[in-house]
XYZ file of C-alpha atoms in Angstrom:
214
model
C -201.637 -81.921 150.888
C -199.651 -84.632 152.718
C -196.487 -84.474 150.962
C -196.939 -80.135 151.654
C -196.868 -81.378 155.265
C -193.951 -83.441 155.247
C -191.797 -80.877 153.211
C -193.102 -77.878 155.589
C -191.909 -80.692 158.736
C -188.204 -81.192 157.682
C -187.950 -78.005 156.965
C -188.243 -76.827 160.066
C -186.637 -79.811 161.802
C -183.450 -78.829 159.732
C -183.800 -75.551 160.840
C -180.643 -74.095 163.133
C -182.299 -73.515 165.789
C -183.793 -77.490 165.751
C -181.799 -80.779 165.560
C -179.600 -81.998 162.989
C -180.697 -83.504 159.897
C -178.578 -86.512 160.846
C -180.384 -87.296 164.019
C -183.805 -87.876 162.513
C -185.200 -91.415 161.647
C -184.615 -92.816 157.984
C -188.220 -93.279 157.688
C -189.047 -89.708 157.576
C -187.688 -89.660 154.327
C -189.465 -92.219 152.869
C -191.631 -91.165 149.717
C -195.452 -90.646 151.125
C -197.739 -91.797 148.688
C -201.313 -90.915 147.626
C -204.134 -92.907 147.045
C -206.158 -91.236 144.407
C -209.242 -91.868 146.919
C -207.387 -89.081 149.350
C -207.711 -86.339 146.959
C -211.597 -86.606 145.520
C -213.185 -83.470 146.543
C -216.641 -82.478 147.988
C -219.657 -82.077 145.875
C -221.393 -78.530 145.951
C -224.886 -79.130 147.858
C -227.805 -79.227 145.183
C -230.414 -77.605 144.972
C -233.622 -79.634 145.723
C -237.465 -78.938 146.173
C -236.919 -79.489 150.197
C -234.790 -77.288 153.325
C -233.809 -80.444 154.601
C -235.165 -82.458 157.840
C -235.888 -79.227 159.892
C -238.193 -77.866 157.290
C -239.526 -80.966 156.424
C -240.090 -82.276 159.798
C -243.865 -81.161 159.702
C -244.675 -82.015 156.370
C -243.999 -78.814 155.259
C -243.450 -78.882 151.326
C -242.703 -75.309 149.428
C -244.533 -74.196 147.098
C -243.341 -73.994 143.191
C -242.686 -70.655 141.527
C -245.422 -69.153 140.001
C -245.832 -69.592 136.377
C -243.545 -66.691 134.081
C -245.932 -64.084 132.573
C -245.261 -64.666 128.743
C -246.236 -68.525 129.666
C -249.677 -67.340 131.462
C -250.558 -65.282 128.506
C -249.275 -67.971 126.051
C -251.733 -70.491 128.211
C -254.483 -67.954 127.525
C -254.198 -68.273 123.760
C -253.991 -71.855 123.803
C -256.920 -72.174 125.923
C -258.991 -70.084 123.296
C -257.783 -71.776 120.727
C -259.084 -74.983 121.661
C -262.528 -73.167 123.182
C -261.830 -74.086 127.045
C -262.981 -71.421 128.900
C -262.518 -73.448 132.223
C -258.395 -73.214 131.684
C -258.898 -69.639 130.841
C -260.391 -69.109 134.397
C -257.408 -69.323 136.838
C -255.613 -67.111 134.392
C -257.778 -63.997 135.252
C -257.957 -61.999 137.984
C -261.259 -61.617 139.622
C -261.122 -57.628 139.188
C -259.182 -58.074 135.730
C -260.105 -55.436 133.425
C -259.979 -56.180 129.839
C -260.061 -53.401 127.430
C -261.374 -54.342 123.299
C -260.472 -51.105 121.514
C -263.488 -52.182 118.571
C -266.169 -51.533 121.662
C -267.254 -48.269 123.457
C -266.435 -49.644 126.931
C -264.245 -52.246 129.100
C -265.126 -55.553 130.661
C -264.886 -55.528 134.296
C -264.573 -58.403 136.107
C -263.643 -61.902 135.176
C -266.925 -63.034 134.599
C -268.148 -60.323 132.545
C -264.303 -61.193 130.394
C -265.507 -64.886 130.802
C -268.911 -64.132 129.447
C -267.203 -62.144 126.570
C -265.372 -64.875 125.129
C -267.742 -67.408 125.627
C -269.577 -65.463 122.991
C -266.568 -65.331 120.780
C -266.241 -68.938 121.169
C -269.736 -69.448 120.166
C -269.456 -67.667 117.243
C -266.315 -69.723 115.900
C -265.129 -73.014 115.190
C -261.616 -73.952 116.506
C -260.383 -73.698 112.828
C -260.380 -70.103 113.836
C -256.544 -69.783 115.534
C -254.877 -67.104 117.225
C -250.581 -67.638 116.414
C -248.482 -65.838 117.787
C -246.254 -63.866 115.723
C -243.934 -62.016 118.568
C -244.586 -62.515 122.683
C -241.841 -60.219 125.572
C -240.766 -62.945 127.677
C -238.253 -60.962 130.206
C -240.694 -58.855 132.251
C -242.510 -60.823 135.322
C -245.614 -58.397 135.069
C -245.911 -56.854 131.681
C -246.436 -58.855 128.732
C -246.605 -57.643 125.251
C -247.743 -59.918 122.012
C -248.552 -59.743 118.357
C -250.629 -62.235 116.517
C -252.958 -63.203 114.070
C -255.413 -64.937 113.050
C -255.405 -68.019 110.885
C -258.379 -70.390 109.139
C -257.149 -73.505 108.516
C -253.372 -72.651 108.275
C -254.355 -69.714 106.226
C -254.167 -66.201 107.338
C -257.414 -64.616 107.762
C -257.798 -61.225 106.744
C -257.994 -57.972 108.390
C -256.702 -59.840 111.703
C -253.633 -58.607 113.080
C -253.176 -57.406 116.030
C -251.333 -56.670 118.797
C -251.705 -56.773 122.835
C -250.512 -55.651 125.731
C -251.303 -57.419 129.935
C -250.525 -56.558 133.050
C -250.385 -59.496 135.642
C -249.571 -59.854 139.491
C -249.421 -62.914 141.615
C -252.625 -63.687 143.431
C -252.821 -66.622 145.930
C -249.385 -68.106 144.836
C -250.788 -68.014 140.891
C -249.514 -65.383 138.556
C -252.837 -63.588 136.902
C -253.543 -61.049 134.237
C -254.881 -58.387 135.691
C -255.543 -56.508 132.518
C -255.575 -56.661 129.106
C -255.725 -54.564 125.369
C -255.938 -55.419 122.321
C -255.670 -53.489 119.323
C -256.819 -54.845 116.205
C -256.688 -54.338 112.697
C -259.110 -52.288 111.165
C -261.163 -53.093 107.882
C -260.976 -50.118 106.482
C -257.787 -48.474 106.236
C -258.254 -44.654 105.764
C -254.493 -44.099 105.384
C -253.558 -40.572 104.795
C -257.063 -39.277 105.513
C -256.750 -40.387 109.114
C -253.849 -37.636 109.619
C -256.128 -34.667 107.696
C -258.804 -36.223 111.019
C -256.091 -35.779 113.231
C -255.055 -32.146 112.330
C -259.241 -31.011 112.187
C -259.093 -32.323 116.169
C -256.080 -30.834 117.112
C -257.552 -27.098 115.870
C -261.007 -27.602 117.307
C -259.581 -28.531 120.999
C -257.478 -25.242 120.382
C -260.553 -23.348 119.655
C -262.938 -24.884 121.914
C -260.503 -26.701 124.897
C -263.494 -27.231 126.616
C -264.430 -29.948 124.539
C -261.656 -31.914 125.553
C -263.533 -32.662 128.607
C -266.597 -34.860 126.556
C -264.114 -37.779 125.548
């Protein structure tokens, strides 16, 4: 940048309308020369968990990101796996509604969910493991996961599944605010199950009314 100067400088001291280049001093021709300490540049700010003094001057310290949704459920799993339903609790909204296609209704309500798989914990050992086979990580409020389950390493049977949550930031904590699962059935009817189908489908068309008892 200084040598830019200097060149700009006799350039317009040589100019016609200026002196003559052969009244100006020797020494503005000698060589100007940079010290490698003249030319470091500025560092771009980082980024850091304070605003600086002003927003620090009362203490004030910001509060981390809530946790991504994929990593809440993922937490959820883990927490069942090793049977501790007190982790599971921040992880559920208190009006979370969790839906278990195998029964007739919902559970409402985290403790009625808590209550739930407290029983399912009671009735299994932690060789019993849900893994993960697939989990959406790019959505902030919708996660969707397949898994099964394994005894011992080895896959148990007729327990695949898959599951879909819903979750929304509550008091600064990310929370699932509901839940489905969907899991494998037992007994696999196959073909027969589209012969069901097709004997619905022509009852609602002869008796629509019956639509309304489901």
């Amino acid at each position: 940048m200084t040598m830019s100067f200097t060149a700009s400088l006799i350039s317009s001291l040589t100019s016609p309308s200026f002196v003559s280049l052969n009244h100006l001093p020797p020494s503005i021709f000698h060589r100007t020369t940079l010290k490698p300490t003249s030319l470091t540049h500025s560092q771009p700010p980082r980024l850091s968990s304070s605003y600086g003094p002003a927003a620090t001057a009362n203490n004030v310290v910001p509060e981390t990101a809530p946790r991504a949704a994929s990593e809440v459920v993922s937490s959820f799993y883990a927490a069942i796996n090793v049977h501790d339903l007190s982790s599971v609790t921040d992880l559920i909204a208190q009006d979370c509604v969790y839906e278990d296609l195998v029964f007739s209704s919902p559970f409402v309500g985290r403790k009625a969910i808590l209550d739930f798989f407290g029983k399912f914990i009671e009735s299994t050992s932690t060789d019993l493991q849900f893994v993960i086979d697939d989990i959406s990580t790019e959505d902030s409020s919708a996660v969707g996961v397949s898994w099964h389950l394994e005894w011992k390493g080895k896959n148990f049977p007729f327990s695949k599944g898959c599951s879909f949550y819903r979750l929304e930031v509550i008091d600064g904590k990310r929370q699932i605010i509901y839940g489905r699962d969907c899991v494998e059935p037992a007994i696999k009817p196959g073909e027969t199950v589209l012969a069901a189908i097709k004997g619905v489908t022509w009852l609602l068309q002869k008796f629509p009314q019956l639509a309304d008892q489901f």
